[in-house]
Coordinates of C-alpha atoms and ligand atoms in Angstrom, one line a residue:
Chain A
M880 CA 119.3 32.7 106.4
S881 CA 122.7 31.1 105.7
A882 CA 125.6 31.2 108.2
S883 CA 127.8 33.4 105.9
E884 CA 124.9 35.9 105.5
T885 CA 124.5 36.1 109.3
A886 CA 128.3 36.6 109.7
R887 CA 128.2 39.3 107.0
S888 CA 125.3 41.2 108.7
R889 CA 127.1 41.0 112.1
Y890 CA 130.2 42.4 110.5
R891 CA 128.3 45.3 109.0
S892 CA 126.7 46.1 112.4
L893 CA 130.2 46.1 114.0
V894 CA 131.6 48.4 111.3
A895 CA 128.7 50.9 111.8
L896 CA 129.3 50.9 115.5
A897 CA 133.1 51.4 115.1
V898 CA 132.6 54.3 112.7
M899 CA 130.3 56.0 115.1
A900 CA 132.7 55.4 118.1
G901 CA 135.6 56.7 116.0
A902 CA 133.8 59.9 115.0
Y903 CA 132.9 60.6 118.7
E904 CA 136.4 59.9 119.9
G905 CA 137.9 62.2 117.3
L906 CA 135.5 65.0 118.3
A907 CA 136.2 64.4 122.1
R908 CA 140.0 64.5 121.5
S909 CA 140.0 67.5 119.2
G910 CA 139.8 69.9 122.1
A911 CA 136.9 71.8 120.6
F912 CA 134.9 71.1 123.8
P913 CA 136.0 70.8 127.4
S914 CA 136.7 67.2 128.3
A915 CA 134.4 67.5 131.4
L916 CA 131.5 68.0 128.9
L917 CA 132.7 65.6 126.2
P918 CA 134.7 62.9 127.9
T919 CA 136.7 60.4 125.8
L920 CA 135.4 56.9 125.4
P921 CA 138.0 55.4 127.8
A922 CA 136.8 57.8 130.5
V923 CA 133.2 56.8 129.9
A924 CA 134.3 53.2 129.9
E925 CA 136.0 53.7 133.2
A926 CA 132.9 55.3 134.7
L927 CA 130.9 52.4 133.5
L928 CA 133.3 49.8 134.9
M929 CA 133.5 51.6 138.2
G930 CA 129.7 51.7 138.4
V931 CA 129.5 48.0 137.7
A932 CA 132.4 47.1 140.0
D933 CA 130.9 48.9 143.1
G934 CA 127.4 47.7 142.2
T935 CA 125.8 51.1 142.0
L936 CA 125.1 51.1 138.3
L937 CA 123.8 47.5 138.5
R938 CA 121.4 48.6 141.3
H939 CA 120.3 51.6 139.2
A940 CA 119.7 49.3 136.2
A941 CA 117.9 46.8 138.4
S942 CA 115.5 49.5 139.8
T943 CA 114.7 50.7 136.3
L944 CA 114.2 47.2 135.0
Y945 CA 112.0 46.3 137.9
R946 CA 109.7 49.3 137.2
V947 CA 109.5 48.4 133.5
L948 CA 108.8 44.7 134.1
V949 CA 106.1 45.3 136.7
G950 CA 104.5 48.0 134.7
L951 CA 104.7 45.9 131.5
G952 CA 103.2 42.9 133.3
L953 CA 100.3 45.0 134.5
A954 CA 99.8 46.4 131.0
V955 CA 99.7 42.9 129.6
L956 CA 97.3 41.7 132.3
V957 CA 94.9 44.5 131.5
G958 CA 95.6 45.2 127.8
V959 CA 95.4 41.7 126.4
P960 CA 92.0 40.6 127.9
L961 CA 90.5 44.1 127.2
G962 CA 91.8 44.0 123.6
V963 CA 90.4 40.6 123.1
L964 CA 87.0 41.7 124.4
M965 CA 87.2 44.7 122.1
G966 CA 87.7 42.4 119.2
R967 CA 84.9 40.1 120.2
L968 CA 82.2 42.4 121.5
R969 CA 81.0 45.4 119.6
A970 CA 79.8 47.1 122.9
V971 CA 83.3 47.0 124.5
E972 CA 84.9 48.1 121.3
S973 CA 82.7 51.2 120.9
F974 CA 83.3 52.0 124.6
V975 CA 87.0 51.6 124.8
L976 CA 88.2 52.7 121.4
P977 CA 87.4 56.4 121.7
L978 CA 88.9 56.4 125.1
A979 CA 92.1 54.8 123.9
S980 CA 92.3 57.1 120.9
A981 CA 92.0 60.2 123.1
L982 CA 94.5 59.0 125.7
M983 CA 97.1 57.4 123.5
P984 CA 98.5 60.6 121.8
I985 CA 99.3 62.2 125.2
P986 CA 103.0 61.7 125.8
S987 CA 103.5 59.7 129.0
L988 CA 106.1 62.3 130.2
A989 CA 103.3 64.9 130.4
W990 CA 101.5 62.7 132.9
V991 CA 104.5 62.5 135.3
P992 CA 103.7 65.7 137.3
V993 CA 100.1 64.7 137.5
F994 CA 101.0 61.2 138.7
I995 CA 103.5 62.7 141.3
L996 CA 100.6 64.7 142.6
W997 CA 98.5 61.6 142.9
F998 CA 101.0 58.9 143.9
G999 CA 103.9 60.9 145.3
L1000 CA 107.6 60.4 144.4
G1001 CA 108.8 56.9 143.9
N1002 CA 107.9 53.5 142.4
A1003 CA 104.2 54.0 142.3
T1004 CA 104.5 56.9 139.9
A1005 CA 107.2 55.4 137.8
I1006 CA 105.3 52.1 137.4
G1007 CA 102.1 54.0 136.7
I1008 CA 103.8 55.8 133.9
V1009 CA 105.1 52.6 132.5
V1010 CA 101.6 51.1 132.6
Y1011 CA 100.3 54.1 130.8
A1012 CA 103.0 53.9 128.1
A1013 CA 102.7 50.1 127.6
L1014 CA 99.0 49.7 127.8
F1015 CA 97.9 51.1 124.5
P1016 CA 100.3 49.2 122.3
M1017 CA 99.2 46.0 124.1
L1018 CA 95.5 46.9 123.8
L1019 CA 95.5 47.8 120.2
N1020 CA 97.7 44.9 119.1
A1021 CA 95.5 42.4 121.0
W1022 CA 92.5 44.0 119.3
S1023 CA 94.0 43.7 115.8
G1024 CA 95.2 40.2 116.7
V1025 CA 91.7 39.0 117.6
R1026 CA 90.3 40.3 114.4
S1027 CA 93.0 38.5 112.4
V1028 CA 92.2 35.1 114.0
N1029 CA 91.1 32.8 111.2
P1030 CA 87.4 32.1 111.7
L1031 CA 88.0 28.5 110.7
W1032 CA 89.9 28.0 113.9
L1033 CA 87.0 29.3 115.9
R1034 CA 84.6 27.0 114.0
A1035 CA 86.9 24.0 114.4
G1036 CA 87.4 24.8 118.1
G1037 CA 83.7 25.2 118.7
S1038 CA 82.8 22.0 116.8
M1039 CA 85.3 20.2 119.1
G1040 CA 83.5 21.3 122.1
A1041 CA 85.5 24.4 123.2
G1042 CA 83.5 26.8 125.3
P1043 CA 84.2 30.6 125.5
A1044 CA 87.0 30.1 128.1
D1045 CA 88.8 27.4 126.2
L1046 CA 88.3 29.3 122.9
F1047 CA 89.9 32.3 124.6
R1048 CA 92.9 30.5 126.1
K1049 CA 93.5 27.8 123.5
V1050 CA 92.4 29.4 120.2
I1051 CA 92.2 33.2 120.3
I1052 CA 95.3 33.9 122.4
P1053 CA 97.6 31.6 120.4
G1054 CA 95.9 32.6 117.2
S1055 CA 96.6 36.3 117.8
S1056 CA 100.1 35.7 119.2
P1057 CA 102.0 37.3 116.3
F1058 CA 100.2 40.5 117.1
I1059 CA 100.5 40.1 120.8
I1060 CA 104.2 39.6 120.6
A1061 CA 104.5 42.6 118.3
G1062 CA 102.5 44.5 120.9
L1063 CA 104.8 43.3 123.6
R1064 CA 107.9 44.6 121.7
Q1065 CA 106.3 48.0 121.1
A1066 CA 105.0 48.2 124.7
F1067 CA 108.5 47.4 126.0
M1068 CA 110.1 50.1 123.9
R1069 CA 107.6 52.7 124.9
A1070 CA 107.9 51.7 128.5
W1071 CA 111.6 51.8 128.4
I1072 CA 111.5 55.3 127.0
A1073 CA 108.9 56.4 129.4
V1074 CA 110.5 55.1 132.6
V1075 CA 113.7 57.1 132.1
G1076 CA 111.7 60.3 131.9
A1077 CA 109.6 59.3 134.9
E1078 CA 112.6 58.6 136.9
M1079 CA 114.2 61.9 136.2
L1080 CA 111.2 63.6 137.7
A1081 CA 109.8 61.2 140.2
A1082 CA 112.4 58.7 141.3
S1083 CA 114.5 59.2 144.4
D1084 CA 118.0 57.7 144.8
W1085 CA 117.7 54.8 142.3
G1086 CA 117.1 54.3 138.6
L1087 CA 119.1 55.0 135.4
G1088 CA 117.0 58.1 134.6
W1089 CA 117.6 59.5 138.1
V1090 CA 121.4 58.9 137.8
I1091 CA 121.5 61.0 134.6
F1092 CA 119.5 63.8 136.2
D1093 CA 121.5 63.7 139.3
A1094 CA 124.9 63.6 137.5
K1095 CA 123.9 66.8 135.7
E1096 CA 124.1 68.6 139.1
F1097 CA 127.8 67.6 139.5
L1098 CA 128.8 68.0 135.8
K1099 CA 129.6 64.3 135.7
A1100 CA 129.3 63.8 131.9
D1101 CA 131.1 60.5 132.0
T1102 CA 128.5 59.1 134.5
M1103 CA 125.7 60.4 132.4
L1104 CA 127.1 58.8 129.2
A1105 CA 127.8 55.6 131.0
S1106 CA 124.2 55.4 132.1
L1107 CA 123.0 56.2 128.7
A1108 CA 125.1 53.4 127.4
V1109 CA 123.5 51.0 129.9
I1110 CA 120.0 52.2 128.9
G1111 CA 120.8 51.6 125.3
L1112 CA 122.4 48.2 125.9
L1113 CA 119.6 46.9 128.1
G1114 CA 117.0 48.0 125.6
F1115 CA 118.9 46.4 122.8
A1116 CA 119.5 43.2 124.8
F1117 CA 115.8 42.8 125.6
E1118 CA 114.6 43.5 122.1
R1119 CA 117.1 41.2 120.6
W1120 CA 117.4 38.3 123.1
V1121 CA 114.3 38.2 125.2
F1122 CA 111.7 39.1 122.6
G1123 CA 113.7 37.6 119.8
A1124 CA 113.9 34.3 121.6
L1125 CA 110.2 34.5 122.5
E1126 CA 109.4 35.0 118.8
R1127 CA 111.6 32.2 117.7
A1128 CA 110.2 29.8 120.3
T1129 CA 106.6 30.6 119.3
V1130 CA 105.3 32.2 116.2
Q1131 CA 108.4 31.5 114.1
R1132 CA 108.4 27.9 115.2
W1133 CA 104.7 27.6 114.3
G1134 CA 105.3 29.2 110.9
M1135 CA 102.9 32.1 111.7
V1136 CA 105.6 34.7 110.9
R1137 CA 108.8 34.4 109.0
A1138 CA 112.3 35.0 110.6
G1139 CA 113.6 38.5 110.3
K1140 CA 116.9 39.3 108.6
G1141 CA 119.9 40.1 110.8
Chain B
M1214 CA 64.0 6.3 110.3
P1215 CA 66.9 8.4 108.9
Y1216 CA 69.7 9.3 111.4
I1217 CA 69.9 12.9 110.1
E1218 CA 66.8 14.6 108.9
V1219 CA 66.9 17.8 107.0
Y1220 CA 63.4 19.2 106.9
E1221 CA 62.3 22.1 104.7
V1222 CA 65.5 24.0 105.5
S1223 CA 66.0 27.5 104.1
H1224 CA 68.6 30.0 104.8
A1225 CA 68.8 33.6 103.7
Y1226 CA 72.0 35.7 104.2
D1227 CA 71.7 39.3 105.3
T1228 CA 73.9 41.4 103.2
P1229 CA 74.3 45.2 102.8
S1230 CA 72.4 44.9 99.5
G1231 CA 69.5 42.9 101.0
R1232 CA 68.7 39.3 101.7
V1233 CA 70.4 36.6 99.6
A1234 CA 69.0 33.1 99.5
G1235 CA 71.5 30.4 100.4
V1236 CA 69.3 27.4 100.2
V1237 CA 65.5 27.2 99.8
G1238 CA 63.3 24.5 101.2
V1239 CA 65.6 21.5 101.2
S1240 CA 64.5 18.2 102.6
F1241 CA 66.3 14.9 102.7
G1242 CA 67.4 12.1 105.1
I1243 CA 70.6 10.3 105.8
E1244 CA 70.7 6.7 107.1
P1245 CA 73.1 5.7 109.9
S1246 CA 76.6 4.9 108.5
E1247 CA 75.6 6.2 105.1
F1248 CA 78.1 8.0 102.9
L1249 CA 76.1 10.8 101.3
C1250 CA 77.6 13.2 98.7
L1251 CA 76.1 16.6 97.9
V1252 CA 76.9 17.8 94.4
G1253 CA 75.7 20.9 92.6
P1254 CA 76.9 23.9 90.7
S1255 CA 79.1 26.5 92.4
G1256 CA 77.0 28.8 94.6
C1257 CA 74.0 26.5 94.8
G1258 CA 74.2 26.3 98.6
K1259 CA 76.1 23.2 99.4
S1260 CA 78.4 24.8 102.0
T1261 CA 75.4 26.7 103.4
L1262 CA 73.6 23.4 103.9
L1263 CA 76.6 21.7 105.5
N1264 CA 77.2 24.7 107.8
I1265 CA 73.6 24.4 108.9
I1266 CA 74.0 20.7 109.7
A1267 CA 77.2 21.5 111.5
G1268 CA 75.4 24.1 113.6
F1269 CA 77.5 27.1 112.4
L1270 CA 74.5 28.7 110.8
S1271 CA 70.9 28.4 112.0
P1272 CA 68.2 27.9 109.3
T1273 CA 65.9 30.8 108.7
S1274 CA 63.1 28.2 108.5
G1275 CA 62.9 24.5 108.8
E1276 CA 65.0 22.3 111.0
V1277 CA 67.7 19.7 111.1
R1278 CA 67.4 16.7 113.4
I1279 CA 70.2 14.3 114.3
G1280 CA 69.2 11.1 116.1
G1281 CA 65.8 12.7 116.7
R1282 CA 67.2 15.8 118.4
V1283 CA 66.9 19.3 116.8
V1284 CA 70.3 20.9 116.0
T1285 CA 70.7 24.2 117.7
G1286 CA 74.4 24.7 117.5
Q1287 CA 77.8 23.0 117.3
G1288 CA 78.2 19.7 119.0
L1289 CA 80.5 16.9 119.7
D1290 CA 78.2 14.5 117.8
R1291 CA 79.6 16.0 114.6
G1292 CA 83.1 16.3 113.3
V1293 CA 83.9 18.9 110.6
V1294 CA 86.6 19.0 107.9
F1295 CA 86.9 22.1 105.8
Q1296 CA 88.4 22.7 102.4
D1297 CA 91.0 25.2 103.7
F1298 CA 94.3 23.7 104.9
A1299 CA 94.5 26.6 107.3
Q1300 CA 91.9 24.9 109.5
L1301 CA 94.6 23.2 111.6
F1302 CA 95.9 25.1 114.6
P1303 CA 99.4 26.2 113.5
W1304 CA 100.6 26.4 117.1
R1305 CA 99.9 22.8 117.8
T1306 CA 101.7 19.7 116.5
A1307 CA 99.8 17.2 114.4
L1308 CA 99.3 15.1 117.5
R1309 CA 98.0 17.9 119.7
N1310 CA 95.7 19.1 116.9
V1311 CA 94.2 15.7 116.8
A1312 CA 94.0 15.6 120.6
F1313 CA 92.1 18.9 120.9
G1314 CA 88.6 17.5 121.0
L1315 CA 89.6 15.0 123.7
E1316 CA 91.2 17.7 125.7
M1317 CA 87.9 19.7 125.6
K1318 CA 86.2 16.5 126.8
G1319 CA 88.6 16.4 129.8
V1320 CA 90.3 13.1 128.7
P1321 CA 93.7 12.8 130.6
K1322 CA 96.8 13.7 128.7
N1323 CA 98.3 10.2 128.3
E1324 CA 95.1 8.7 127.2
R1325 CA 94.2 11.4 124.7
E1326 CA 97.6 11.3 123.1
E1327 CA 97.3 7.5 122.8
I1328 CA 94.0 7.9 121.1
A1329 CA 95.3 10.7 118.9
M1330 CA 98.2 8.6 117.8
E1331 CA 95.8 5.8 116.8
Q1332 CA 93.9 8.3 114.7
L1333 CA 97.1 9.4 113.1
K1334 CA 97.9 5.8 112.3
L1335 CA 94.5 5.5 110.6
V1336 CA 95.5 8.3 108.2
K1337 CA 99.1 7.0 108.0
L1338 CA 100.7 10.0 109.6
E1339 CA 102.1 8.5 112.8
K1340 CA 105.6 9.5 111.8
F1341 CA 104.6 13.1 111.6
A1342 CA 102.9 13.3 115.0
H1343 CA 105.3 15.9 116.4
A1344 CA 105.5 18.0 113.3
Y1345 CA 103.8 21.4 113.1
P1346 CA 101.3 21.9 110.4
H1347 CA 103.4 24.3 108.4
H1348 CA 105.9 21.5 107.9
L1349 CA 103.3 19.2 106.3
S1350 CA 102.1 19.1 102.7
G1351 CA 98.5 20.1 101.9
G1352 CA 97.4 16.5 101.6
M1353 CA 99.0 15.6 105.0
Q1354 CA 97.3 18.6 106.6
Q1355 CA 94.0 17.4 105.3
R1356 CA 94.6 14.0 106.7
V1357 CA 95.4 15.5 110.1
A1358 CA 92.2 17.4 109.9
I1359 CA 90.3 14.1 109.2
A1360 CA 92.0 12.4 112.1
R1361 CA 91.2 15.4 114.3
A1362 CA 87.5 15.3 113.4
L1363 CA 87.4 11.6 114.1
A1364 CA 89.4 11.6 117.3
Y1365 CA 86.6 12.4 119.8
N1366 CA 84.5 9.8 118.1
P1367 CA 81.5 11.8 116.7
G1368 CA 78.8 9.8 114.9
V1369 CA 78.7 12.1 112.0
L1370 CA 81.5 13.4 109.8
L1371 CA 80.8 16.6 107.7
M1372 CA 83.2 17.4 105.0
D1373 CA 83.2 20.4 102.7
E1374 CA 85.3 19.8 99.6
P1375 CA 88.2 18.6 101.7
F1376 CA 90.3 17.6 98.8
A1377 CA 89.4 20.3 96.3
A1378 CA 92.7 22.2 96.7
L1379 CA 94.9 19.1 96.2
D1380 CA 96.6 17.9 93.0
A1381 CA 94.8 15.1 91.2
L1382 CA 97.2 12.3 92.2
T1383 CA 97.1 13.2 95.9
R1384 CA 93.3 13.5 95.6
D1385 CA 93.0 10.0 94.3
D1386 CA 95.1 8.7 97.3
M1387 CA 93.0 10.7 99.7
Q1388 CA 89.8 9.4 98.3
R1389 CA 91.0 5.8 98.7
L1390 CA 92.2 6.5 102.2
L1391 CA 88.9 8.2 103.2
S1392 CA 86.9 5.3 101.8
D1393 CA 89.0 2.9 103.9
V1394 CA 88.6 5.0 107.0
W1395 CA 84.9 5.2 106.5
R1396 CA 84.6 1.4 106.2
K1397 CA 86.6 1.0 109.4
T1398 CA 84.8 3.6 111.5
H1399 CA 81.1 3.3 110.2
K1400 CA 80.6 7.1 110.4
T1401 CA 77.6 8.8 108.9
V1402 CA 79.2 11.1 106.3
V1403 CA 77.9 14.1 104.5
Y1404 CA 80.5 15.1 101.9
V1405 CA 80.2 18.2 99.7
T1406 CA 81.9 18.1 96.3
H1407 CA 81.5 19.3 92.8
N1408 CA 83.7 16.6 91.4
V1409 CA 81.5 14.0 89.8
A1410 CA 84.1 11.2 89.8
E1411 CA 84.8 11.8 93.4
A1412 CA 81.1 11.5 94.3
V1413 CA 80.8 8.2 92.4
F1414 CA 83.9 6.9 94.0
L1415 CA 82.9 7.7 97.6
A1416 CA 79.1 7.8 97.9
D1417 CA 76.4 5.4 98.8
R1418 CA 74.0 8.0 97.5
V1419 CA 74.4 11.3 95.7
L1420 CA 72.1 14.3 96.1
V1421 CA 72.2 16.6 93.1
M1422 CA 71.2 20.2 93.7
T1423 CA 69.8 22.8 91.3
P1424 CA 71.7 26.0 90.6
H1425 CA 71.3 28.9 93.0
P1426 CA 69.1 29.1 95.0
G1427 CA 69.7 25.4 95.7
R1428 CA 67.0 22.8 96.0
V1429 CA 67.4 19.1 95.8
K1430 CA 67.0 18.2 92.1
T1431 CA 67.4 14.4 92.3
E1432 CA 69.1 11.7 94.2
I1433 CA 71.1 8.8 92.8
A1434 CA 72.1 5.6 94.6
I1435 CA 75.5 4.3 93.7
R1436 CA 75.4 0.5 94.1
L1437 CA 78.9 -0.3 92.9
P1438 CA 80.8 -2.8 95.1
R1439 CA 83.8 -1.3 97.0
P1440 CA 86.7 -0.8 96.5
R1441 CA 85.6 0.9 93.3
D1442 CA 87.5 0.9 90.1
P1443 CA 87.3 4.4 88.5
L1444 CA 88.2 2.9 85.1
S1445 CA 85.4 0.2 85.0
I1446 CA 82.5 0.6 82.6
E1447 CA 80.0 0.6 85.4
F1448 CA 81.8 3.4 87.2
L1449 CA 81.9 5.5 84.0
D1450 CA 78.2 4.8 83.4
C1451 CA 77.4 6.2 86.9
Q1452 CA 79.6 9.2 86.2
K1453 CA 77.8 9.9 82.9
E1454 CA 74.4 9.5 84.6
L1455 CA 75.3 11.9 87.4
L1456 CA 76.7 14.4 84.9
R1457 CA 73.5 14.3 82.9
H1458 CA 71.5 15.3 86.0
L1459 CA 73.9 18.0 86.8
V1460 CA 73.8 19.8 83.5
E1461 CA 70.2 19.2 82.4
P1462 CA 68.0 22.2 82.9
T1463 CA 65.7 22.0 85.8
P1464 CA 62.1 21.1 84.8
I1465 CA 59.9 24.1 85.7
G1466 CA 56.9 23.7 88.0
K1467 CA 57.7 20.0 88.7
D1468 CA 58.8 18.3 91.8
A1469 CA 62.3 16.9 91.8
P1470 CA 62.2 13.5 90.2
R1471 CA 63.2 10.5 92.3
N1472 CA 65.7 8.2 90.6
G1473 CA 65.5 4.7 91.8
G1474 CA 69.3 4.2 91.5
I1475 CA 71.5 2.9 88.8
A1476 CA 74.1 0.2 88.2
Ligands
LIG437 N1 78.6 34.8 103.9 C1 77.7 35.0 102.9 N2 77.0 36.2 102.8 C2 76.1 36.4 101.8 N3 75.8 35.5 100.9 C3 76.4 34.3 100.9 C4 77.4 34.0 102.0 N4 77.8 32.7 101.8 C5 77.1 32.3 100.7 N5 76.3 33.2 100.2 C6 75.3 33.1 99.1 O1 74.7 31.8 99.2 C7 74.7 31.1 98.0 C8 75.2 29.7 98.4 O2 76.6 29.7 98.8 P1 77.4 28.4 99.2 O3 78.7 28.9 99.7 O4 76.6 27.6 100.1 O5 77.6 27.7 97.8 P2 78.3 26.4 97.4 O6 77.4 25.5 96.8 O7 79.1 25.9 98.6 O8 79.3 26.9 96.3 P3 80.8 26.4 96.0 O9 80.7 25.1 95.2 O10 81.3 27.5 95.1 O11 81.6 26.3 97.3 C9 75.7 31.8 97.1 O12 75.1 32.0 95.9 C10 76.1 33.0 97.8 O13 75.6 34.1 97.0
LIG438 MG1 81.2 25.7 99.1

């Protein structure tokens, strides 16, 4: 994509954001709602800056991020090898697939009370929920990825002496990387959504979900909105810069997928 | 004694609509360092036969022996080049594609990259060592594939229409290059094609197969000196002779005739 096209698409995103912010600000200042419930943007910005300045908001964000990353890591460690095995072995596929199809439609939030019962309040439950939310996208994408691996690569690898372990690490995983990265993105999004819900019910003291839930008790709408903004920003930043960079450094560089627009 | 012996090899594919014959009772031998071409009409079983020699398919009956040992699977004694450009690993540079076999053998990094670079020089691609396959043209990708199949030094090179998807000019270049590489490396080559001129240009000997289900119909030795001139009278005579065997109906109830060789 050309530089001028990139600039134009940036400009369009900024306009969309500005329009939305303007509409909100107009509504907040119209006096139709009490300002405690619908604080103006400067008030939200102040809450945000205060939270950053005294470190509390950063610590909340760090707790949430920690739960997501640990849970996502576990989901990758389990989901990718299991998905690959599903793609390679009929027996594993026919065992795991019905299980995954039955568990996947259950919203992870519905599990939170059950997990609290099992693991108590705190990190174990929140991380467990993240694993639950992230596992299925990883599993199913790895499974699709393996089936999309060009059989010629397996033949070529095998004829050059690659055994099962080398085929797995050096042919099947990189060969299915477009799917695995797509799975990672989906898994992160689902994990990010799930963790906030889990924190509302199961976290104590730290976490962005917990802040929102706690602020409700004190009618602190500005804190709630500031935390929402952080949730949105962090999610956006990860999607755009972490996964975007990963994709550019791997599958795009290898010509296995084309660059997206924007 | 031939280096590769194909003995009464048959293969039947299991399909949802029943068993389909790939090849039926094929026997022939290949001498060490010989360049053998397999030609025959589309669907006669050339790829099937090559895949059996490569160890990707096991024969339903009969056997293949290489250097006296029965083939039971893939092995580092054989390098394989396919028709499809997509055979290269897109996530590896040309150099690292070529080094893959050595990596599997446990050759240390420096050493294997040195050897891989030499192989790339052999196919005149040393300048593109660090390019990813999607930045290379089809002909270049096929040259990388040849270098990759040669890098771990197998005695046998198996090639299934490696140049069929290239334009005519590039194909001519590639044939000359392959001919040079073969003379430098002394590999035993089995080369599948249905291009008659290509077979005459490259081969010591050409096996002509019957239409599906394939059997060996005849074999023709090409005794032209190398490098061969595709415009010489002798070359064109060979081509005509080969073409005649390809198109003539198979005599029924007779064994495949043996042709003593021409030119
Ligand atoms: N995977 C398969 N499943 C079922 N039948 C197959 C399969 N591959 C090949 N065949 C059958 O085996 C026969 C031989 O196929 P093969 O691919 O070996 O032919 P070929 O000589 O290489 O043809 P071409 O010149 O078109 O590549 C074909 O007639 C086809 O019907
Ligand atoms: Mg074929």
